[in-house]
Amino acid sequence: MSSLEERNEEIIDLYMKHINPSLMRLVAFMGYDVIEDRAEGSHVYDIMGNEYVDCLGGFGVFALGHRHPKVVGAVKNQLEKMPMTSKELLIEPYARLAKKLAEISPGELQYTFLCNSGTEAIEGALKLARLKTGKHKFIYTQRAFHGKTLGSLSITGRDVFQEPFRPLIPGAKMVQFGDADELESAIDDDTAAFIVEPIQGEGGIHEPPDDYFPKAQRICREKGVLLIIDEVQTGIGRTGKMFACEHWGIEPDIMTLAKALSGGVIPVGAILGTPSVWEVFEDNPLIHSSTFGGNPLACVAALATIEVVEEDNLPEKARITGEKIKSAMNDLMAEHPDIIKDVRGRGCLIGLEFADSDIGGLMISALASRKVLVAFTLNDHSVIRIEPALAINDDDLNWILNAIRESTAEVKEIAAALG
Ligand code: PLP
């Protein structure tokens, strides 16, 4: 065994002993049990020197690919000056980022609270909605994914994650995604907000009917219920618009961001709200706070990221790339309808639905052997998501598409042999 292989075995052993043995077994089953070492653009390299093409993008984090030089440069510069804040004085990058977000976000969103992850942004959004309305109930959608802290979990539409933790926060009610009539009947006098992803990501990449959001928004306005749009996965160009809710002209009361916002260099989360929602800070400006939220490293990373997204017109690139992927995958589905059941999504958020989760699992292993990094959607294991960098080049895209074609043929043979 080479010294690199020995190092790899040691890390597997440490995962087994000190991190999560069951997760380690799952990773090994999928064929990803090797240490990642470095990354650049759409490529990840393991310690053995193998090159992978990243088609998962850290669950949607790497809209710009890995280590975009502009973002890395901005962070390095800030690192030399002041990585964290005193928490007493003003933070210039925070103020500039909040202004930029107000400029690019839809409707009347004007204020920003920064935190460090998607689920933290959701927790804050739920708290603001309760404060603003003085009501406590939330409506969420089946298959929704909003994170795994207790509040977010209470509105995450998958039983396997919720069940072991009941009772969750009271007053959360689930409705079908895409059914505005059901939303209307679910609202009662205690409903604070309706929270929804514009396109469900972890639920298996689902788009709503075109009339859903206009109707849902009208119902929320009429009934005095806040509309919280969760753009943690769909935001920052991924679906072909800066924010996916723009596909349907939605104007949220509150919007949450994370993942791609800081270019995959420093963790960040954001809650955006209208002036009306932000009145909740009047009585007590510290009613919601975060030690690391708004740190200047994340802020300069986010500012540089938005600059790149705008300068390189990445939403448009995502739209074009998405069309190429969908067209190739639709052809493949026509060839193998027994293996691929559906191709859906927009921009660079595409879901491939397989006949069942076993076929999905075999596909992931087959793709791993072709050095393509992919993963299930968290709430539906029969669906693999294709989430490349928005400006992925044709060579890398062809690598992914060819690997999916070859893997589908291979999995079909295995499935036939297994009967
Ligand atoms: N909201 C959505 C739509 C997500 O897709 C996710 C994560 O996948 C989250 C919230 C939670 O984000 P995080 O994992 O950063 O807590």
XYZ file of C-alpha atoms and ligand atoms in Angstrom:
435
model
C 0.000 0.000 0.000
C 1.403 3.430 -0.947
C 1.749 6.140 1.676
C -1.171 8.006 0.071
C -3.355 4.902 0.282
C -2.319 4.479 3.905
C -3.280 8.108 4.593
C -6.640 7.499 2.928
C -7.244 4.377 5.036
C -6.346 6.344 8.168
C -8.928 9.021 7.379
C -11.597 6.384 6.679
C -10.747 4.920 10.069
C -11.028 8.358 11.740
C -14.438 8.887 10.106
C -15.499 5.495 11.475
C -14.193 6.210 14.974
C -14.823 9.930 15.389
C -17.299 11.324 12.853
C -20.120 9.075 11.665
C -19.547 5.375 10.889
C -22.878 4.967 9.139
C -22.239 7.985 6.900
C -18.772 6.592 6.144
C -20.314 3.295 5.009
C -22.750 5.173 2.759
C -19.968 7.239 1.189
C -17.934 4.064 0.611
C -20.948 2.331 -0.975
C -21.285 5.203 -3.439
C -17.579 5.029 -4.294
C -16.593 8.415 -2.910
C -14.360 7.132 -0.055
C -11.267 9.083 -0.968
C -9.879 12.329 0.503
C -10.487 15.441 -1.584
C -7.440 17.607 -1.802
C -7.997 20.702 -3.927
C -10.381 22.194 -6.437
C -10.518 24.700 -9.235
C -13.429 25.744 -11.447
C -15.534 22.654 -12.130
C -12.786 20.242 -11.103
C -12.047 18.538 -7.804
C -8.872 16.511 -7.225
C -8.382 13.740 -4.673
C -5.078 13.009 -2.924
C -4.328 10.229 -5.410
C -4.358 12.852 -8.163
C -7.680 11.732 -9.680
C -9.672 14.506 -11.320
C -13.449 14.737 -10.900
C -15.990 16.995 -12.545
C -18.275 18.562 -9.963
C -21.884 18.125 -10.907
C -23.280 18.536 -7.407
C -21.560 21.803 -6.624
C -21.692 21.418 -2.844
C -25.518 21.123 -3.000
C -25.711 24.291 -5.076
C -22.939 26.307 -3.428
C -20.554 26.469 -6.395
C -22.472 28.603 -8.875
C -19.110 30.174 -9.791
C -17.240 26.884 -9.633
C -14.534 26.400 -7.028
C -12.219 29.205 -5.916
C -13.248 31.930 -8.312
C -10.191 34.246 -8.373
C -12.220 37.413 -7.813
C -13.913 36.012 -4.716
C -10.740 34.439 -3.359
C -8.891 37.731 -3.984
C -11.512 39.776 -2.130
C -11.425 37.380 0.823
C -7.594 37.303 0.971
C -7.514 41.079 0.964
C -10.054 41.290 3.789
C -8.244 38.533 5.701
C -5.129 40.685 5.837
C -7.101 43.690 7.134
C -9.759 42.393 9.503
C -11.315 38.906 9.207
C -13.813 39.249 12.064
C -15.443 42.309 13.529
C -15.227 43.984 16.904
C -19.048 43.792 16.919
C -19.026 47.387 18.168
C -18.161 49.563 15.166
C -19.764 49.688 11.723
C -18.950 47.070 9.077
C -18.594 48.694 5.672
C -18.829 45.498 3.538
C -22.061 44.545 5.380
C -23.640 47.909 4.534
C -22.505 47.744 0.898
C -23.772 44.181 0.538
C -27.160 45.064 2.064
C -27.506 47.942 -0.423
C -26.564 45.668 -3.335
C -29.047 42.997 -2.244
C -31.788 45.636 -2.005
C -30.978 46.733 -5.567
C -31.071 43.265 -7.125
C -33.860 41.619 -5.143
C -37.497 41.678 -6.241
C -40.306 43.900 -4.990
C -39.904 45.932 -1.839
C -37.169 43.886 -0.170
C -34.874 46.502 1.303
C -33.259 45.276 4.529
C -30.829 42.426 5.156
C -29.854 40.409 8.225
C -26.780 38.235 7.702
C -26.179 34.864 9.319
C -24.070 31.832 8.429
C -26.194 29.122 6.807
C -29.468 28.366 5.088
C -31.212 26.918 8.091
C -30.217 29.904 10.223
C -31.744 32.210 7.634
C -34.977 30.185 7.816
C -35.041 30.286 11.613
C -34.691 34.062 11.492
C -37.370 34.382 8.814
C -39.836 32.391 10.934
C -39.107 34.550 13.970
C -39.570 37.796 12.022
C -42.876 36.521 10.625
C -44.172 35.715 14.099
C -43.068 39.091 15.415
C -44.545 41.022 12.524
C -47.942 39.318 12.538
C -48.291 38.438 16.202
C -49.451 35.019 14.948
C -47.715 31.686 15.376
C -48.722 29.253 12.595
C -46.829 28.437 9.400
C -47.915 26.748 6.208
C -45.298 24.794 4.253
C -45.298 22.422 1.319
C -45.014 18.670 0.933
C -41.445 17.574 0.066
C -40.128 21.060 1.023
C -36.616 21.273 2.402
C -35.712 24.242 4.563
C -32.985 22.803 6.806
C -32.586 20.586 9.843
C -32.534 22.843 12.915
C -35.720 22.488 14.948
C -37.713 25.379 13.461
C -36.683 24.652 9.871
C -37.298 20.949 10.398
C -40.845 21.706 11.532
C -41.571 23.037 8.045
C -39.514 20.481 6.101
C -41.904 18.157 4.324
C -40.328 14.769 4.887
C -41.468 12.463 7.626
C -38.233 10.520 7.997
C -36.434 13.673 9.158
C -39.315 15.026 11.271
C -40.668 11.916 13.009
C -37.812 11.212 15.481
C -37.956 14.801 16.766
C -41.664 15.279 17.443
C -43.140 17.354 18.963
C -41.812 20.020 16.594
C -42.811 23.690 16.768
C -46.605 23.890 17.034
C -48.880 25.180 14.317
C -46.999 24.059 11.194
C -49.321 22.749 8.499
C -48.306 21.003 5.271
C -50.047 21.562 1.913
C -49.363 20.254 -1.594
C -46.786 22.241 -3.543
C -48.549 23.779 -6.534
C -52.099 23.743 -5.120
C -53.167 27.334 -4.339
C -56.706 26.280 -3.353
C -55.338 24.005 -0.647
C -53.159 26.854 0.581
C -56.201 29.106 0.802
C -58.185 26.616 2.848
C -55.230 25.925 5.158
C -54.946 29.563 6.247
C -56.686 30.470 9.501
C -56.708 33.447 11.870
C -53.445 32.333 13.503
C -51.415 31.897 10.302
C -48.283 34.056 10.284
C -46.693 33.016 7.004
C -46.578 30.704 4.033
C -43.016 29.513 3.370
C -42.102 27.972 0.042
C -39.208 27.335 -2.348
C -39.904 28.743 -5.832
C -38.623 25.460 -7.279
C -38.336 22.596 -4.840
C -34.707 21.487 -4.713
C -34.174 18.708 -2.176
C -37.766 17.574 -2.701
C -36.717 16.238 -6.108
C -36.548 19.355 -8.346
C -40.222 20.250 -8.793
C -41.600 23.317 -10.540
C -45.111 24.582 -9.782
C -47.818 25.214 -12.401
C -47.375 28.703 -13.876
C -50.447 30.182 -12.193
C -49.486 28.915 -8.719
C -47.320 31.738 -7.408
C -49.446 34.633 -8.677
C -52.453 32.984 -6.996
C -50.549 32.137 -3.814
C -49.259 35.690 -3.539
C -52.751 37.143 -4.004
C -54.180 34.804 -1.353
C -51.423 35.703 1.132
C -51.960 39.441 0.572
C -55.731 39.149 0.916
C -55.484 37.134 4.122
C -52.679 39.155 5.724
C -50.285 36.199 5.647
C -46.603 36.868 4.968
C -45.020 35.212 1.942
C -41.554 33.823 2.714
C -39.653 32.716 -0.367
C -36.735 30.374 0.322
C -34.090 31.006 -2.350
C -31.309 29.268 -0.412
C -30.744 26.828 -3.262
C -32.359 28.601 -6.219
C -30.946 32.102 -5.658
C -27.963 33.827 -7.317
C -28.601 32.789 -10.893
C -28.981 29.039 -10.560
C -32.317 28.713 -12.370
C -31.729 31.248 -15.148
C -32.776 34.373 -13.214
C -30.943 36.060 -10.352
C -33.770 34.764 -8.104
C -36.095 31.952 -9.165
C -39.170 33.769 -7.862
C -38.656 36.254 -10.712
C -39.838 33.565 -13.161
C -43.336 34.239 -11.815
C -42.999 37.904 -10.802
C -43.296 37.153 -7.088
C -42.640 39.919 -4.582
C -41.869 38.227 -1.262
C -42.262 39.826 2.154
C -39.227 37.891 3.312
C -36.606 36.072 1.231
C -33.840 33.767 2.436
C -30.474 33.201 0.759
C -27.310 31.180 1.512
C -25.288 28.602 -0.463
C -24.088 30.379 -3.640
C -24.360 33.891 -2.181
C -20.712 34.004 -1.128
C -19.286 32.105 -4.080
C -18.430 28.942 -2.185
C -15.570 30.589 -0.331
C -16.993 31.648 3.069
C -20.280 30.393 4.583
C -23.113 32.913 4.623
C -26.862 33.156 5.054
C -29.167 36.124 4.553
C -32.696 37.188 5.450
C -34.103 39.976 3.317
C -37.273 41.807 4.306
C -39.491 44.724 3.381
C -39.552 47.939 5.447
C -42.885 46.806 6.828
C -41.422 43.513 8.118
C -38.345 45.284 9.479
C -40.535 47.381 11.813
C -40.132 44.447 14.200
C -36.664 45.714 15.103
C -38.032 49.103 16.241
C -38.760 48.080 19.825
C -35.658 45.966 20.253
C -32.886 46.085 17.630
C -31.284 43.035 19.246
C -34.387 40.853 19.114
C -32.465 38.688 16.626
C -28.660 38.545 16.431
C -25.668 36.411 15.450
C -22.019 36.495 16.552
C -20.514 35.553 13.207
C -23.354 36.837 11.007
C -22.230 39.746 8.841
C -18.531 39.005 9.258
C -16.572 40.988 6.684
C -15.049 37.916 5.025
C -18.493 36.627 4.054
C -19.629 40.119 3.022
C -16.731 40.790 0.652
C -17.107 37.265 -0.749
C -20.808 37.925 -1.418
C -20.143 41.328 -2.988
C -17.511 39.827 -5.305
C -19.829 36.931 -6.140
C -22.705 39.184 -7.156
C -20.294 41.260 -9.245
C -19.144 38.131 -11.124
C -22.719 36.898 -11.586
C -23.713 40.240 -13.091
C -20.573 40.868 -15.180
C -20.515 37.362 -16.655
C -24.296 37.250 -17.083
C -24.382 33.911 -15.301
C -28.183 33.588 -15.046
C -28.350 33.606 -18.859
C -25.468 31.108 -19.060
C -27.317 28.901 -16.565
C -30.434 29.047 -18.741
C -28.524 28.029 -21.891
C -26.597 25.263 -20.115
C -29.822 23.980 -18.601
C -31.430 23.721 -22.021
C -28.484 21.682 -23.327
C -28.666 19.336 -20.329
C -32.421 18.893 -20.591
C -32.334 18.247 -24.295
C -29.602 15.577 -23.923
C -31.390 13.983 -20.977
C -34.768 13.968 -22.705
C -33.157 12.069 -25.611
C -31.675 9.599 -23.143
C -35.035 9.158 -21.405
C -36.653 8.393 -24.779
C -34.025 5.654 -25.270
C -34.334 4.206 -21.744
C -37.831 4.990 -20.413
C -37.578 1.989 -18.073
C -34.589 3.576 -16.284
C -35.206 7.345 -16.516
C -38.745 8.392 -15.568
C -38.510 12.143 -15.794
C -36.223 15.075 -16.544
C -37.188 18.390 -14.946
C -35.964 21.701 -13.620
C -34.688 25.009 -14.928
C -31.287 26.467 -15.602
C -28.573 24.566 -13.786
C -30.982 22.939 -11.338
C -31.998 19.785 -13.172
C -33.432 16.605 -11.672
C -33.228 13.153 -13.225
C -35.855 10.844 -11.788
C -35.011 7.148 -12.001
C -37.351 4.170 -11.851
C -36.661 3.842 -8.106
C -34.098 4.748 -5.461
C -32.102 1.508 -6.056
C -31.553 2.500 -9.678
C -30.649 6.003 -8.416
C -28.055 4.469 -6.063
C -26.544 2.339 -8.858
C -26.373 5.433 -11.076
C -24.453 7.362 -8.431
C -21.877 4.532 -8.123
C -21.608 4.267 -11.922
C -21.070 8.025 -12.166
C -18.515 7.950 -9.327
C -16.506 5.374 -11.290
C -16.493 7.890 -14.177
C -15.292 10.600 -11.794
C -18.503 12.599 -11.805
C -19.625 13.981 -8.431
C -23.417 13.788 -8.051
C -25.939 13.177 -5.267
C -29.549 12.348 -4.509
C -31.981 15.091 -3.620
C -32.359 14.815 0.166
C -36.124 14.259 0.227
C -36.350 11.939 -2.782
C -33.668 9.333 -3.392
C -35.001 8.331 -6.790
C -33.870 11.743 -8.076
C -30.287 12.773 -8.854
C -29.650 16.481 -9.181
C -27.442 18.015 -11.869
C -26.112 21.258 -10.398
C -22.940 22.248 -12.235
C -21.185 25.618 -12.150
C -23.344 28.087 -14.091
C -20.598 28.806 -16.617
C -19.410 25.206 -16.999
C -17.565 24.791 -20.299
C -18.622 22.408 -23.063
C -15.810 19.902 -22.422
C -16.831 19.461 -18.792
C -20.504 19.389 -19.680
C -19.851 16.675 -22.278
C -17.879 14.707 -19.687
C -20.981 14.765 -17.452
C -23.485 13.987 -20.211
C -21.395 11.140 -21.672
C -20.892 9.694 -18.190
C -24.655 9.759 -17.594
C -25.259 8.052 -20.965
C -22.695 5.303 -20.259
C -23.887 4.869 -16.666
C -27.506 4.513 -17.761
C -26.572 1.700 -20.177
C -24.458 0.022 -17.481
C -27.176 0.276 -14.828
C -29.751 -1.078 -17.263
C -27.603 -4.201 -17.738
C -27.155 -4.637 -13.976
C -30.891 -4.170 -13.378
C -31.683 -6.746 -16.098
C -29.178 -9.233 -14.600
C -30.736 -8.780 -11.142
C -34.183 -9.385 -12.655
N -33.441 25.911 2.254
C -33.238 25.248 1.098
C -34.142 25.506 -0.066
C -32.194 24.322 0.975
O -32.012 23.661 -0.175
C -31.358 24.106 2.092
C -30.257 23.139 2.011
O -30.146 22.336 1.111
C -31.598 24.825 3.272
C -32.643 25.728 3.305
C -30.716 24.630 4.469
O -29.466 25.175 4.235
P -28.205 24.774 5.134
O -27.846 23.375 4.776
O -27.148 25.781 4.767
O -28.627 24.910 6.554
